[in-house]
XYZ file of C-alpha atoms in Angstrom:
484
model
C -29.832 -101.363 -6.544
C -29.783 -104.937 -7.843
C -27.233 -105.854 -5.201
C -29.541 -104.670 -2.413
C -32.364 -106.779 -3.832
C -30.024 -109.740 -3.465
C -29.337 -108.721 0.140
C -33.072 -108.715 0.919
C -33.575 -112.189 -0.562
C -30.702 -113.578 1.495
C -32.016 -111.764 4.563
C -35.428 -113.439 4.317
C -33.702 -116.815 4.128
C -31.510 -116.042 7.109
C -34.264 -114.629 9.309
C -36.375 -117.751 8.970
C -33.569 -120.252 9.642
C -31.557 -118.612 12.426
C -32.538 -118.974 16.089
C -29.781 -116.722 17.459
C -29.567 -113.003 16.752
C -26.680 -111.902 14.600
C -24.740 -109.200 16.418
C -22.718 -106.726 14.369
C -20.544 -103.860 15.559
C -19.940 -100.821 13.339
C -16.918 -98.725 14.309
C -17.478 -95.119 13.259
C -20.686 -93.089 13.183
C -20.108 -91.041 10.056
C -22.041 -91.542 6.805
C -20.309 -94.844 6.005
C -21.132 -96.220 9.452
C -24.745 -95.075 9.480
C -25.473 -96.222 5.932
C -24.052 -99.625 6.854
C -26.187 -99.819 9.987
C -29.299 -98.659 8.126
C -28.987 -101.274 5.385
C -28.273 -104.060 7.865
C -31.281 -103.209 10.031
C -33.585 -103.032 7.021
C -32.314 -106.280 5.532
C -32.313 -108.464 8.645
C -35.053 -108.557 11.263
C -32.867 -110.663 13.563
C -29.787 -108.445 13.495
C -28.635 -106.152 16.289
C -26.253 -103.337 15.341
C -24.093 -101.404 17.758
C -22.278 -98.279 16.584
C -19.232 -97.055 18.498
C -17.396 -93.785 18.020
C -14.458 -92.184 19.807
C -16.323 -88.865 19.924
C -19.290 -88.161 22.221
C -21.129 -86.892 19.126
C -22.311 -88.951 16.142
C -22.399 -88.195 12.395
C -18.665 -87.867 11.718
C -17.790 -85.476 8.907
C -21.412 -84.388 8.503
C -20.887 -82.554 11.784
C -17.176 -81.793 11.702
C -16.354 -81.724 7.975
C -19.258 -80.142 6.125
C -18.805 -76.380 5.895
C -21.050 -74.349 8.241
C -22.505 -72.416 5.294
C -23.739 -75.683 3.722
C -26.694 -76.540 5.995
C -28.527 -78.339 3.194
C -25.797 -80.998 3.121
C -26.408 -81.764 6.791
C -30.062 -82.711 6.254
C -28.927 -86.336 5.923
C -28.613 -86.309 9.729
C -32.409 -86.707 9.897
C -32.075 -90.031 8.099
C -29.334 -91.150 10.469
C -31.434 -90.151 13.478
C -34.088 -92.677 12.464
C -31.413 -95.367 12.296
C -30.097 -94.562 15.772
C -33.622 -94.615 17.210
C -34.232 -98.171 15.984
C -34.692 -100.444 19.005
C -32.179 -102.909 17.516
C -29.486 -100.229 17.271
C -27.354 -98.787 20.073
C -24.822 -95.947 20.027
C -21.708 -95.993 22.218
C -20.055 -92.578 22.106
C -16.712 -91.666 23.699
C -15.481 -95.202 23.001
C -12.084 -95.363 21.335
C -11.029 -98.426 19.353
C -7.668 -99.536 20.669
C -7.864 -97.987 24.136
C -11.461 -98.311 25.351
C -11.826 -101.664 23.616
C -9.523 -103.608 21.304
C -10.344 -104.947 17.882
C -9.753 -108.491 19.103
C -12.236 -107.981 21.931
C -14.867 -106.681 19.519
C -14.353 -109.657 17.236
C -14.859 -112.008 20.167
C -18.058 -110.215 21.180
C -19.695 -109.845 17.755
C -20.419 -112.079 14.789
C -19.039 -109.380 12.507
C -17.215 -106.073 12.855
C -17.442 -103.346 10.199
C -14.724 -100.693 10.434
C -15.924 -97.330 9.129
C -13.937 -94.862 11.214
C -12.801 -92.798 8.248
C -9.610 -90.777 8.023
C -8.378 -88.772 10.989
C -4.844 -87.990 9.867
C -3.260 -86.216 6.916
C -0.865 -86.801 4.081
C 2.491 -85.082 4.293
C 4.123 -83.031 1.542
C 7.575 -84.178 2.580
C 9.220 -80.842 1.750
C 11.678 -78.737 3.801
C 10.397 -76.628 6.711
C 6.957 -78.257 6.736
C 7.124 -78.141 10.537
C 7.080 -74.317 10.753
C 4.334 -72.667 12.800
C 1.504 -71.287 10.718
C 1.340 -74.383 8.498
C -1.674 -76.630 9.051
C -3.476 -79.490 7.425
C -6.767 -78.324 5.955
C -8.447 -81.021 8.066
C -7.225 -79.325 11.251
C -8.504 -75.958 10.073
C -11.869 -77.447 9.087
C -12.174 -79.170 12.465
C -11.255 -75.886 14.162
C -14.023 -73.840 12.559
C -16.499 -76.711 12.898
C -15.971 -77.073 16.648
C -14.279 -80.487 16.716
C -12.926 -80.940 20.266
C -9.529 -82.168 19.035
C -8.840 -78.811 17.370
C -10.410 -76.369 19.814
C -6.979 -75.037 20.800
C -5.566 -74.790 17.261
C -5.656 -70.957 17.336
C -4.334 -70.174 13.825
C -2.798 -66.720 13.555
C -5.054 -64.769 11.180
C -3.766 -61.334 12.186
C -0.063 -61.245 11.326
C -0.425 -61.483 7.550
C -2.896 -60.522 4.865
C -2.154 -63.590 2.744
C -3.004 -67.299 3.002
C -1.843 -70.022 0.639
C -3.908 -73.184 0.227
C -2.162 -76.111 -1.428
C -4.776 -78.051 -3.351
C -7.822 -77.221 -5.443
C -10.356 -79.808 -4.342
C -13.657 -79.148 -2.579
C -12.050 -79.019 0.877
C -9.584 -76.400 -0.360
C -12.478 -74.349 -1.739
C -14.388 -74.714 1.534
C -11.431 -73.367 3.490
C -10.894 -70.494 1.072
C -14.574 -69.598 1.208
C -14.567 -69.469 5.014
C -11.518 -67.191 4.972
C -13.035 -64.855 2.378
C -16.746 -64.819 3.160
C -18.362 -61.830 4.851
C -18.462 -62.274 8.617
C -22.146 -61.288 8.727
C -22.994 -64.300 6.573
C -20.921 -66.700 8.666
C -22.495 -65.417 11.886
C -25.835 -66.939 10.825
C -24.357 -70.452 10.511
C -23.354 -73.059 13.095
C -19.677 -72.122 12.827
C -17.860 -72.464 16.159
C -17.879 -69.259 18.173
C -14.098 -69.260 18.710
C -13.571 -69.466 14.946
C -16.100 -66.730 14.248
C -14.354 -64.424 16.719
C -10.960 -65.088 15.103
C -12.309 -64.580 11.583
C -13.946 -61.324 12.654
C -10.500 -59.971 13.540
C -8.746 -61.643 10.598
C -6.332 -59.660 8.439
C -6.455 -62.212 5.619
C -7.469 -60.477 2.397
C -5.689 -62.577 -0.227
C -6.042 -66.324 -0.685
C -3.999 -68.306 -3.198
C -5.307 -71.693 -4.327
C -2.353 -73.622 -5.714
C -2.604 -76.652 -8.007
C 0.102 -78.849 -9.544
C -1.823 -79.200 -12.792
C -4.111 -76.979 -14.841
C -7.729 -75.779 -14.714
C -8.938 -78.846 -16.609
C -7.529 -81.104 -13.884
C -8.798 -79.097 -10.901
C -10.295 -81.565 -8.403
C -13.269 -79.436 -7.329
C -16.868 -79.780 -8.461
C -18.723 -77.149 -10.445
C -21.131 -76.531 -7.560
C -18.358 -75.692 -5.099
C -16.525 -73.574 -7.646
C -19.648 -71.639 -8.598
C -20.273 -70.850 -4.943
C -16.856 -69.380 -4.207
C -16.838 -67.407 -7.454
C -20.142 -65.899 -6.373
C -18.896 -64.404 -3.090
C -19.870 -60.743 -2.881
C -17.198 -58.110 -3.440
C -14.473 -60.632 -4.235
C -11.788 -60.140 -6.861
C -10.972 -63.367 -8.727
C -7.629 -63.598 -10.528
C -6.529 -66.267 -13.012
C -3.811 -65.979 -15.624
C -5.479 -66.162 -19.016
C -2.532 -68.156 -20.363
C -3.256 -70.929 -17.852
C -6.680 -71.455 -19.407
C -5.327 -72.315 -22.849
C -6.027 -75.986 -23.489
C -3.996 -78.657 -25.247
C -5.324 -81.569 -27.337
C -4.924 -83.808 -24.276
C -6.973 -81.323 -22.215
C -9.703 -81.380 -24.851
C -9.887 -85.162 -24.614
C -10.206 -84.955 -20.834
C -13.032 -82.431 -21.096
C -14.761 -84.498 -23.771
C -14.698 -87.496 -21.421
C -15.766 -85.597 -18.301
C -18.669 -83.188 -18.102
C -17.483 -82.024 -14.671
C -14.041 -81.052 -15.957
C -15.535 -79.238 -18.920
C -17.916 -77.303 -16.660
C -15.136 -76.371 -14.201
C -12.994 -75.050 -17.045
C -15.932 -73.038 -18.400
C -16.589 -71.441 -15.009
C -12.948 -70.519 -14.521
C -12.764 -69.067 -18.044
C -15.791 -66.865 -17.382
C -14.249 -65.655 -14.115
C -11.272 -64.084 -15.878
C -11.436 -60.326 -16.291
C -8.688 -59.245 -18.735
C -6.600 -56.330 -17.515
C -8.423 -56.164 -14.215
C -6.293 -54.652 -11.434
C -6.958 -55.359 -7.729
C -9.341 -52.918 -6.054
C -8.085 -51.363 -2.828
C -9.658 -53.038 0.190
C -11.286 -55.785 -1.846
C -10.668 -59.388 -0.895
C -8.828 -61.424 -3.499
C -8.888 -65.034 -4.639
C -5.991 -66.121 -6.844
C -6.049 -69.422 -8.721
C -2.461 -70.536 -9.266
C -2.058 -73.401 -11.726
C 0.961 -75.417 -12.861
C 2.847 -75.006 -9.585
C 3.990 -77.532 -7.007
C 5.370 -76.823 -3.512
C 9.138 -77.055 -3.241
C 9.765 -75.729 0.279
C 8.302 -73.471 2.915
C 10.111 -70.259 3.773
C 10.734 -69.055 7.306
C 9.596 -65.575 8.268
C 12.281 -62.934 8.628
C 10.329 -61.315 11.455
C 9.112 -64.359 13.425
C 11.603 -67.130 14.014
C 10.108 -70.587 13.546
C 7.060 -69.228 11.734
C 6.117 -69.570 8.085
C 6.747 -66.502 5.967
C 6.083 -67.907 2.516
C 6.367 -70.812 0.151
C 8.582 -71.587 -2.836
C 6.771 -73.106 -5.800
C 8.233 -74.900 -8.776
C 6.615 -74.346 -12.145
C 5.299 -77.510 -13.746
C 4.351 -78.789 -17.163
C 1.930 -81.553 -18.026
C 3.144 -84.716 -19.646
C 1.141 -87.768 -20.521
C -0.270 -90.109 -23.095
C -3.067 -88.663 -25.208
C -4.686 -92.089 -25.357
C -4.722 -92.701 -21.600
C -5.475 -89.027 -20.902
C -3.483 -89.262 -17.703
C -1.446 -86.101 -17.574
C 1.022 -85.685 -14.736
C 2.775 -82.562 -13.523
C 6.561 -82.547 -13.788
C 8.888 -79.848 -12.493
C 10.559 -77.469 -14.935
C 13.335 -76.189 -12.665
C 11.835 -72.669 -12.528
C 10.792 -71.292 -9.167
C 8.800 -68.454 -7.659
C 7.943 -67.424 -4.105
C 4.678 -66.320 -2.512
C 4.811 -64.538 0.831
C 2.196 -65.653 3.359
C 1.687 -66.012 7.086
C -0.775 -68.906 6.853
C -0.427 -72.069 4.771
C -2.994 -74.861 4.592
C -2.256 -78.255 3.058
C -5.340 -79.658 1.369
C -3.646 -82.677 -0.177
C -5.742 -85.467 1.249
C -6.888 -87.070 4.486
C -5.337 -90.311 5.681
C -6.726 -93.171 7.752
C -4.837 -94.575 10.731
C -4.122 -98.181 11.622
C -5.100 -100.033 14.799
C -3.525 -103.100 16.384
C -4.576 -106.344 14.772
C -5.627 -104.745 11.500
C -3.820 -105.131 8.157
C -2.994 -101.693 6.799
C -1.555 -100.277 3.584
C 0.434 -97.284 4.840
C 1.095 -95.993 1.329
C -2.556 -95.901 0.270
C -3.834 -95.223 3.770
C -6.475 -97.962 3.562
C -7.172 -101.443 4.874
C -6.466 -104.026 2.132
C -9.851 -105.403 1.168
C -11.850 -107.190 -1.484
C -15.109 -105.230 -2.011
C -15.245 -104.652 1.751
C -13.939 -107.981 3.047
C -10.668 -107.390 4.889
C -7.792 -109.325 3.374
C -5.739 -111.324 5.824
C -3.313 -112.235 3.051
C -3.069 -110.933 -0.506
C 0.513 -111.945 -1.234
C 1.607 -113.655 -4.449
C -1.845 -113.333 -5.920
C -3.368 -115.430 -3.115
C -6.456 -113.751 -1.675
C -7.445 -114.804 1.832
C -10.348 -113.072 3.540
C -10.397 -112.344 7.268
C -13.852 -113.783 7.927
C -16.075 -111.559 10.047
C -14.058 -108.375 9.515
C -15.151 -105.747 7.000
C -14.463 -102.135 6.037
C -16.532 -99.333 4.564
C -16.018 -95.690 3.620
C -12.675 -93.916 3.426
C -10.933 -96.706 5.316
C -11.999 -99.006 2.485
C -11.485 -96.913 -0.648
C -9.477 -93.868 0.414
C -10.668 -90.279 1.103
C -12.684 -89.778 -2.075
C -16.268 -89.067 -3.019
C -19.145 -87.194 -1.448
C -21.503 -88.213 1.371
C -23.709 -90.159 -1.030
C -20.736 -92.173 -2.273
C -20.771 -93.968 1.076
C -24.239 -95.349 0.361
C -23.050 -97.380 -2.617
C -19.881 -98.265 -0.718
C -21.979 -99.625 2.176
C -24.181 -101.652 -0.150
C -21.127 -103.356 -1.633
C -19.782 -104.236 1.811
C -23.165 -105.490 2.995
C -23.467 -107.654 -0.088
C -20.274 -109.413 1.044
C -21.627 -109.758 4.591
C -24.814 -111.255 3.162
C -22.893 -113.776 1.113
C -20.958 -114.811 4.224
C -24.176 -115.131 6.207
C -25.788 -117.213 3.495
C -22.950 -119.727 3.438
C -22.868 -119.946 7.226
C -19.506 -118.269 7.702
C -20.769 -115.874 10.400
C -23.016 -118.249 12.311
C -21.705 -119.319 15.700
C -22.538 -122.312 17.862
C -23.287 -120.061 20.821
C -24.721 -116.583 20.996
C -22.137 -113.791 20.962
C -22.466 -111.407 23.942
C -22.690 -108.305 21.708
C -23.606 -105.075 23.473
C -23.890 -106.684 26.913
C -20.338 -107.936 26.611
C -19.237 -104.522 25.352
C -20.892 -102.774 28.295
C -19.112 -105.087 30.735
C -15.712 -104.383 29.175
C -16.296 -100.620 29.127
C -17.587 -100.621 32.707
C -14.519 -102.554 33.862
C -12.344 -99.781 32.373
C -14.454 -96.951 33.791
C -15.175 -95.658 30.285
C -17.584 -92.743 30.330
C -19.922 -93.979 27.605
C -22.220 -91.479 25.894
C -25.410 -93.222 24.694
C -27.624 -91.727 22.022
C -29.801 -89.933 24.551
C -26.572 -88.324 25.793
C -26.106 -86.923 22.292
C -29.717 -85.727 22.535
C -28.768 -83.642 25.567
C -25.816 -82.142 23.676
C -28.059 -81.399 20.718
C -30.671 -79.639 22.869
C -28.061 -77.559 24.679
C -26.363 -76.507 21.441
C -29.683 -75.503 19.898
C -30.627 -73.573 23.039
C -27.362 -71.632 23.014
C -27.659 -71.051 19.278
C -31.142 -69.567 19.601
C -29.705 -66.892 21.888
C -27.392 -65.790 19.063
C -29.767 -66.298 16.147
C -27.777 -69.340 14.995
C -28.921 -72.903 14.234
C -26.720 -74.116 17.090
C -23.773 -73.043 19.207
C -21.471 -76.036 19.246
C -19.891 -77.345 22.409
C -16.279 -77.523 21.330
C -14.332 -79.056 24.216
C -14.265 -82.608 25.511
C -15.106 -81.343 28.992
C -18.212 -79.475 27.894
C -19.466 -82.283 25.696
C -19.097 -84.953 28.384
C -20.501 -82.747 31.117
C -23.688 -82.026 29.178
C -24.054 -85.584 27.819
C -23.762 -87.173 31.261
C -26.115 -84.861 33.155
């Protein structure tokens, strides 16, 4: 928190010497965007912050990424509500960067622009037959059951097979597996989208395989998420005991990481030697030391996934660096399935006028300052342009990680303010200029009170079904209610 103390000291200096308001635009209304706005508003009494988002609804992955059976994680929305209600903050929903307004236009209208629009695409496996029907990115599936309007029509086939394979063993993979395996009566009491609940109620999926390239010690999930899925009622959990045997390198990893040690302990306790599947019981299979080689087409449904071929792996690495990597052994095995979900990482997308590292899926930056040029060891900052969140560091961390990420970015903004880099000779038009541009393009802007109408309608519909809310899940519904 020392860095934020520095921000406050600079803010006091700025607020007493500046006669013109500093106008800052934050692109993206997820945790990274709201934490950035909150810290800016608290630090500077003469700052106006406008938040734009391509969706009519705010809160980003808190609304569309957090699992419906994790309501406690969504409590942070209350904190963000107070930010949005600040008289120096405005929300512009249904405004898409690149089409509704360009980055260049925003930079001309604001003293600074902070890009925090997250990651709305996915990494590719790059293996044969990845285009088959029945294969989805975990992000798409998560958006589908969370009522994101982009995935309302996803309609995954949950009836044609009793088996789903999830590639990945991180928290998102566990979320997806839990939704597929949890009792429908428990899901019905959450804010899960009604179309997803109806599909899950008729689902034939009874077996879920969670596949990881490395071993239990390297599983990317947290102990909390793992404990929750292992605790699902009437669920058979299957792990090969041989996979739990550790090497000296594994022991070093567990010694250096309490989380990895705890995950391995939980998985070890979940093993029931000699336990055979119980008829009718749902099954969760942890598959370690396997990497996807190719998808297999169904014999019965042309163009549809019927399974996946996995290559067995072995770990190799330096005991000193404790960085073990999975390498193929040339041995293969197949798993039949009708549904495959790739939980191998989200990926940010580029916009015109923005430097972008396509390999890492991030904007090149120095602690949040966008780099205009980083070639040959020469670092040149693009003054007035900043990043925060997944666009800055990649799709890692939890919601709270964005708080520290925002503080680092704001520290850079504060330094630039202090040395006069963001001051302009004339006042920037800010939100008035933005409104004029959006009006000229007939953009149907959803202000924060428009979100309030959506919120009230969703809660009203939810109360009729004994749910926290019944989400509006199409663009048409959302805009109709917001613009009443």
